[in-house]
Coordinates of C-alpha atoms and ligand atoms in Angstrom, one line a residue:
X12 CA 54.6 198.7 84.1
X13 CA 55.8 202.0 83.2
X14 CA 58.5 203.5 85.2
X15 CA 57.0 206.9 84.9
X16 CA 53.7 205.8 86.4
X17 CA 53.1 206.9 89.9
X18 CA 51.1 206.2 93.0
X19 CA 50.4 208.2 95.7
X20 CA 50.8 207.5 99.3
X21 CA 49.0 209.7 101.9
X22 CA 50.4 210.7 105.6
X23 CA 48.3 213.3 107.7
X24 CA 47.1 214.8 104.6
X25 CA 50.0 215.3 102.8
X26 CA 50.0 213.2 99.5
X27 CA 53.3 211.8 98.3
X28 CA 54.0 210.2 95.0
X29 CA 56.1 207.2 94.9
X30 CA 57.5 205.7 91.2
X31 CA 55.0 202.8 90.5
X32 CA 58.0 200.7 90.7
X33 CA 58.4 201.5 94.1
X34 CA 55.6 199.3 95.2
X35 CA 55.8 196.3 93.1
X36 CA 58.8 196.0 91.2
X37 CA 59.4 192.1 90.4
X38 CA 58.1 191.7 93.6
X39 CA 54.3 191.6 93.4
X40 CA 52.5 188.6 94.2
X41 CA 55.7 186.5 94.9
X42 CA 56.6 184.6 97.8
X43 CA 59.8 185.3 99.7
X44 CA 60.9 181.8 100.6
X45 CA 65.0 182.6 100.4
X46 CA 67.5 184.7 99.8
X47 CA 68.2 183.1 96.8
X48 CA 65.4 184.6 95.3
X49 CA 67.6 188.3 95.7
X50 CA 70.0 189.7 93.2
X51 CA 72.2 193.1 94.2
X52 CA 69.7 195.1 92.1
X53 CA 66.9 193.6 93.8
X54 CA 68.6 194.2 97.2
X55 CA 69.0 197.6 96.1
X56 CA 65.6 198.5 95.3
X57 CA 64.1 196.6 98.9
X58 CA 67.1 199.1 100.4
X59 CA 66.0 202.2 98.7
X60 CA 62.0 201.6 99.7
X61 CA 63.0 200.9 103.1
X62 CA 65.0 204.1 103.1
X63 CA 62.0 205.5 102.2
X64 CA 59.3 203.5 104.5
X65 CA 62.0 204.9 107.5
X66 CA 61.5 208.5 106.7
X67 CA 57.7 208.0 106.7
X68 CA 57.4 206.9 109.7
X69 CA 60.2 209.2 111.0
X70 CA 57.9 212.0 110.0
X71 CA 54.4 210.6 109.8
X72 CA 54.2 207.5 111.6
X73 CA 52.5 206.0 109.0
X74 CA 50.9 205.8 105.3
X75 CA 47.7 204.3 103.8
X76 CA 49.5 202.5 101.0
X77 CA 48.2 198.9 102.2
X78 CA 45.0 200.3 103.3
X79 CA 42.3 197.1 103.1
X80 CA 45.0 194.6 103.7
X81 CA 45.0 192.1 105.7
X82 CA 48.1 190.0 107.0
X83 CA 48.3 186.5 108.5
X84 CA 50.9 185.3 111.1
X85 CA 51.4 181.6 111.0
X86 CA 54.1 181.1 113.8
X87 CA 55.2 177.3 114.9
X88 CA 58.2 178.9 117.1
X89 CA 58.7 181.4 119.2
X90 CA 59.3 185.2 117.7
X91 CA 59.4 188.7 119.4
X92 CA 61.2 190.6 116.9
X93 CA 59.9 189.1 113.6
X94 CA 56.8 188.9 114.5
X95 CA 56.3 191.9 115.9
X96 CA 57.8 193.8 113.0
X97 CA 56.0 192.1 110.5
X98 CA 52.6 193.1 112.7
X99 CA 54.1 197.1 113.1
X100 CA 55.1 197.6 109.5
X101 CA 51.5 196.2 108.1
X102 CA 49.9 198.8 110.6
X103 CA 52.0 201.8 109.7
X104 CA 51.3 200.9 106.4
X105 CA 47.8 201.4 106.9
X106 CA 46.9 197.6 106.8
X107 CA 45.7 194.7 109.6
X108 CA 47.3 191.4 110.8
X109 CA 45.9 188.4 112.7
X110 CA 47.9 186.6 114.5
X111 CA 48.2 182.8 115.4
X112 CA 51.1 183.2 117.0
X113 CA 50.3 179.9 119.5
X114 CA 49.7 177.5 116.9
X115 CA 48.8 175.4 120.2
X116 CA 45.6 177.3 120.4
X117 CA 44.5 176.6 117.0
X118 CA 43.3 173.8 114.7
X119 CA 46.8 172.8 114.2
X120 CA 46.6 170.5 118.0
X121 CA 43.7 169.3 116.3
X122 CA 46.3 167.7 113.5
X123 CA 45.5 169.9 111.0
X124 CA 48.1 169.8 108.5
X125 CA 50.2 173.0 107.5
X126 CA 48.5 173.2 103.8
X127 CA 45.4 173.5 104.9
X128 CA 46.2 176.0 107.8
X129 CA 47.8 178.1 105.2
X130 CA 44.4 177.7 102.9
X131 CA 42.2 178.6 106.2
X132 CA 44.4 181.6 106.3
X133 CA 44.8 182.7 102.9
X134 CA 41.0 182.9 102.4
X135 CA 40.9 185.7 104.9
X136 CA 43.9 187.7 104.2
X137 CA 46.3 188.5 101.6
X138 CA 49.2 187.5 102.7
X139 CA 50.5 184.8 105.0
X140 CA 53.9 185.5 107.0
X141 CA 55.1 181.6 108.2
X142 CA 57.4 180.5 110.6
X143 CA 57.9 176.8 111.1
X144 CA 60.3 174.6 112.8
X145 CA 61.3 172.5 109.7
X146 CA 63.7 173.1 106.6
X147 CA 61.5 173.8 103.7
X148 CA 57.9 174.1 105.5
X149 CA 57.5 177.6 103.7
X150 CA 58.3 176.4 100.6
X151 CA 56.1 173.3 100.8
X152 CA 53.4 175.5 101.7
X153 CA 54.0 177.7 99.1
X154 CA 53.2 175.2 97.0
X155 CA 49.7 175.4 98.3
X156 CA 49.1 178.6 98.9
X157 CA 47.2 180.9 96.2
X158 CA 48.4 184.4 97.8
X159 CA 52.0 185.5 99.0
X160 CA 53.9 183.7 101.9
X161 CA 56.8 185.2 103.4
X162 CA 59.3 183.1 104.9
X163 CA 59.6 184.2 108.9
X164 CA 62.4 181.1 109.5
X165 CA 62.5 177.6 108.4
X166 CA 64.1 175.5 111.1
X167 CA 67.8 175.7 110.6
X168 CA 67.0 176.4 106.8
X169 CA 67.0 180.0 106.0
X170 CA 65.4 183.3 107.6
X171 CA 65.7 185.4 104.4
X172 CA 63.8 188.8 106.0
X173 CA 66.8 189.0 109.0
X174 CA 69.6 189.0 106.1
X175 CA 68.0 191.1 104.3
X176 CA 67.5 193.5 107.7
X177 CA 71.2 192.8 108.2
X178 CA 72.6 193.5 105.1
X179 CA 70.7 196.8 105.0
X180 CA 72.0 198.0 108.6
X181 CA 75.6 197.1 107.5
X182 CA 75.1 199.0 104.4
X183 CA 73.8 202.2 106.9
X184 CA 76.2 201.7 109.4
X185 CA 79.7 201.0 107.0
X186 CA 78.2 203.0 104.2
X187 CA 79.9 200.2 101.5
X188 CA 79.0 196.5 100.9
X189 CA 82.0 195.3 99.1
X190 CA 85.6 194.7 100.1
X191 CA 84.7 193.7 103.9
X192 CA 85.8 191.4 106.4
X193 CA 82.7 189.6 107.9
X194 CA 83.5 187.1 110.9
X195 CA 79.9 185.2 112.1
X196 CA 80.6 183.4 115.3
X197 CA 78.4 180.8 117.4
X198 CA 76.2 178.3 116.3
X199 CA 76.6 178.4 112.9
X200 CA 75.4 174.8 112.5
X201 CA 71.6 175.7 113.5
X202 CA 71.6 179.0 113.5
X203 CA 69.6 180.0 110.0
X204 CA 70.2 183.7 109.8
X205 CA 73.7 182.9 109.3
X206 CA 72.9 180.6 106.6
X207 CA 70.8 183.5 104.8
X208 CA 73.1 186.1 105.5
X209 CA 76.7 184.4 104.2
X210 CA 74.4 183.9 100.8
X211 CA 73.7 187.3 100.3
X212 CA 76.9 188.6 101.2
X213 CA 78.4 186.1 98.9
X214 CA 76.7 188.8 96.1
X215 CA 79.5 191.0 97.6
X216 CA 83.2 191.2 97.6
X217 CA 83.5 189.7 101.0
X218 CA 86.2 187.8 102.9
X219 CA 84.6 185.1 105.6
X220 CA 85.7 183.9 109.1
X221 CA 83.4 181.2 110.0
X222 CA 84.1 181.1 114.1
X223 CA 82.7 178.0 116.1
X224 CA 83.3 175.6 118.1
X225 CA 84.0 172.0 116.0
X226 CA 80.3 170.7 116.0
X227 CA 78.8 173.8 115.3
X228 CA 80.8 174.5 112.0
X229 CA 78.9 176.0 109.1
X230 CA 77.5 173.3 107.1
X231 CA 79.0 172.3 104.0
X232 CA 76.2 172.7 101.4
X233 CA 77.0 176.6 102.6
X234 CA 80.4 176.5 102.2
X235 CA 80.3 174.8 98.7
X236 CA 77.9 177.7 98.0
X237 CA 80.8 180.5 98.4
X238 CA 83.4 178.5 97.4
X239 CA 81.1 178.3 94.2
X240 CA 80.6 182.2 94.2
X241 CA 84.6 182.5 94.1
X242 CA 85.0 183.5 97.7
X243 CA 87.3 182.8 100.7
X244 CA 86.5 181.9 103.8
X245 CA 88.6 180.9 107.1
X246 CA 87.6 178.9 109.7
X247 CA 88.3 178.9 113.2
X248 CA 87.4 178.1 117.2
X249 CA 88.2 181.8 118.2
X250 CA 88.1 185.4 117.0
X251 CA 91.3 186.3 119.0
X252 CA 93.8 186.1 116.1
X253 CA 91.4 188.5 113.8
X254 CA 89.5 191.4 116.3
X255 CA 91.5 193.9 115.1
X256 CA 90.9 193.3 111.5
X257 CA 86.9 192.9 110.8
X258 CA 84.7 195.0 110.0
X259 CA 81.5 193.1 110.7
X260 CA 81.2 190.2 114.0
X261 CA 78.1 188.3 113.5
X262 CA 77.1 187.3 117.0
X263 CA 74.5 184.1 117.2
X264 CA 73.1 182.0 120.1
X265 CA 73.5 178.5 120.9
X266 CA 70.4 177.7 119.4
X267 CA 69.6 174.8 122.5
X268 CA 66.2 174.0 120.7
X269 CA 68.0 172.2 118.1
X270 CA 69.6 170.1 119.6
X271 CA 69.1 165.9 119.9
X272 CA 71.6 165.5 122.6
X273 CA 71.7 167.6 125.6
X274 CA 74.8 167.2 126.8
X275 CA 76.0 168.5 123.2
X276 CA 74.5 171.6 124.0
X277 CA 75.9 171.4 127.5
X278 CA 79.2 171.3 125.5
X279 CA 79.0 175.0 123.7
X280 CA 76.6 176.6 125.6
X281 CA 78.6 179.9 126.4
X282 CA 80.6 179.3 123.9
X283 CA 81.7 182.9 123.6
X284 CA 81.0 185.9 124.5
X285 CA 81.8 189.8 123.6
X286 CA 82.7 192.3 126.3
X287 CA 84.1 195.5 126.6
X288 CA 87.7 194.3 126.7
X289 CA 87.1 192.2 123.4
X290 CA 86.0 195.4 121.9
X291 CA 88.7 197.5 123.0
X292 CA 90.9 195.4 120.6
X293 CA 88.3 196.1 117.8
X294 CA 88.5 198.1 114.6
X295 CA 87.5 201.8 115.4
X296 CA 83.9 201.5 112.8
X297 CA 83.7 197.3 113.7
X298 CA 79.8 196.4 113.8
X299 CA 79.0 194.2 116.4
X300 CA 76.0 192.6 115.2
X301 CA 73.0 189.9 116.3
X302 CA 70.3 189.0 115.2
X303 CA 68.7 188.9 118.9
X304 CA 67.6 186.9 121.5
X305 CA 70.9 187.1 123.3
X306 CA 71.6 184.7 125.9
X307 CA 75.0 185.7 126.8
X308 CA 77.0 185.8 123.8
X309 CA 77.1 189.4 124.2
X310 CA 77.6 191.7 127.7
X311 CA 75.2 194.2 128.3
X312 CA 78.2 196.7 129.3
X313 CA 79.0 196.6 125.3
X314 CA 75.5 198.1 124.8
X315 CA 76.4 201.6 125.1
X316 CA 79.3 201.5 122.7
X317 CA 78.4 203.0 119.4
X318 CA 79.6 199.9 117.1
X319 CA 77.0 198.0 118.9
X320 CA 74.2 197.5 115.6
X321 CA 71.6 195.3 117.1
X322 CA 69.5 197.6 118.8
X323 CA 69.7 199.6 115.4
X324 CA 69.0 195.9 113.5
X325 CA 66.2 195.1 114.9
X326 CA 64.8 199.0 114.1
X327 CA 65.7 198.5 110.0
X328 CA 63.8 194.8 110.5
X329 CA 60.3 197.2 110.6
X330 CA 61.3 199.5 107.7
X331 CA 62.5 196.5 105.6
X332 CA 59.6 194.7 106.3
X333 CA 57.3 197.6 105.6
X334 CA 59.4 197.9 102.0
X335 CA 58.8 193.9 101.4
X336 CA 55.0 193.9 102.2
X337 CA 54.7 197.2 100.4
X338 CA 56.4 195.3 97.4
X339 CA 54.8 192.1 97.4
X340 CA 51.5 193.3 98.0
X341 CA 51.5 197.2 97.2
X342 CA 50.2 197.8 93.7
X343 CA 47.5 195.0 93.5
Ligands
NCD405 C1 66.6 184.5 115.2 C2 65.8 183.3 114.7 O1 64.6 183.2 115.0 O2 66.4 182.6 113.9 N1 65.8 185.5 115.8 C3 65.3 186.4 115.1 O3 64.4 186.2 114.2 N2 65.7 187.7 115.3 C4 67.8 184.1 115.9 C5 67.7 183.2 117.1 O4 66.6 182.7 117.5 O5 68.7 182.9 117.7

């Protein structure tokens, strides 16, 4: 396609003309399974669209670019943000969702097998946003699946759309990508955002700080990953020794559905958690990030402060979202 092409986008009567590019890109018709899938160029372009896609809605609230769309949510596990973002930034892009969001409710308690649920779904919409409680499931289903699927979470696998939504509010909030200091602390052993998000920062100059207690260290085939990009990384039980020197703390929970034993998770449970004090000892421009549900990791008296990015994250997950949809499934 030619870059000089256009297509228009209408908001409250006022027509807009996007570059071509801007709604398909590589993108169209491609599954999102991981964040492998992303080069800096690519995550450029998503950024730039969302920029866009947030001004829209700042001004108009929405656009008919997806107008006659329709989009499936396939959830296995329990969502609020995702799920909810994906279902807002199809609708302010002019475009419907269904949503089995209870998979309990469905043919799936009937056995049905994730294949054919995908099929069922796929025949009715164009796009199918899945969120399953195994590594892989979305790429196994993608290898059924005749339209688009997005990856909403795999298990402890990957959850490509909340890096991406991270990456982009660190970007917004720090205004540069390279040359930062990036501590993630938690449950870095089930927690797949962090697994996402340490790969696509690995496109960046970045210096990691891996911060967990022993059994929850980041696993291995991650590390090899940015020791194999030609990065550092430290590791540690506590971010005492390095508050005052990171730009980015990368709060997750104890993710207790994970795991086998629960006195393991009786263990680490409250693990750590981030208060005004802690902050006090913090860079001046730190972000103090998450990807959300909290459960104690951070206090709610740190809420106010301005570092504080996850209110803001889980804002950039609609316009991110609205930029991926609009990409995969924008220019058909
Ligand atoms: C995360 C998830 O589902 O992996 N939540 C989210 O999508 N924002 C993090 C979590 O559940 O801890």
């Amino acid at each position: 396609m030619s870059t000089t092409e256009t297509t228009t986008v209408q908001t409250n009567g006022t027509v807009h003309a996007l570059p071509a590019d801007h709604v398909s890109n590589g993108f169209f018709g491609q599954h999102i399974l991981s964040v492998k899938q992303f080069d800096r160029d690519k995550l450029d372009y998503i950024y730039r669209v969302a920029d866009e896609m947030r001004s829209l809605v700042k001004r108009f609230g929405k656009a008919n670019l997806l107008d006659g769309k329709i989009l499936a949510k396939l959830f296995y596990e329990p969502s609020t943000r995702t799920s909810s973002s994906f279902q807002a930034a199809m609708l302010r892009l002019g475009g419907r969702a269904i949503s089995i969001d209870s998979v309990h409710y469905s043919s799936v308690t009937k056995g049905e097998s994730l294949p054919d649920t995908v099929r069922t779904l796929e025949s009715y919409c164009d796009l199918t946003v899945l969120r399953h409680p195994q590594v892989g499931a979305a790429a196994e289903a993608a290898r059924y699946a005749r339209k688009p699927l997005i990856n909403a979470g795999d298990g402890t696998g990957e959850h490509p759309t909340q890096a991406l939504l991270d990456i982009y509010t660190i970007e917004d909030d720090l205004k540069r990508l390279d040359g930062l200091k990036v501590a993630m602390m938690g449950d870095l052993k089930y927690g797949r955002t962090v697994h996402s998000l340490t790969r696509l920062l690995s496109l960046y100059e970045t210096e990691f700080c891996f911060i967990s207690p022993e059994i929850l260290r980041m696993p291995d085939y991650i590390l090899d990953e940015v020791r194999a990009s030609g990065h550092t990384f430290t590791e540690m039980d506590d971010v005492e020794g390095i508050i005052g020197d990171i730009d980015v703390l990368y709060m997750t929970r104890v993710q207790k559905e994970r795991f086998e034993d629960p006195a393991q998770y009786d263990q680490v449970k409250g693990c750590y958690a981030v208060d005004t004090e802690l902050m006090s000892r913090a860079k001046a421009d730190m972000a103090l990030m998450h990807p959300l549900p909290r459960v104690g990791e951070i206090s709610m008296e740190v809420d106010d402060d301005p570092r504080a990015a996850y209110f803001r994250q889980m804002e950039n997950g609609m316009y991110i979202r609205m930029a991926l949809l609009a990409a995969v499934l924008g220019k058909a």
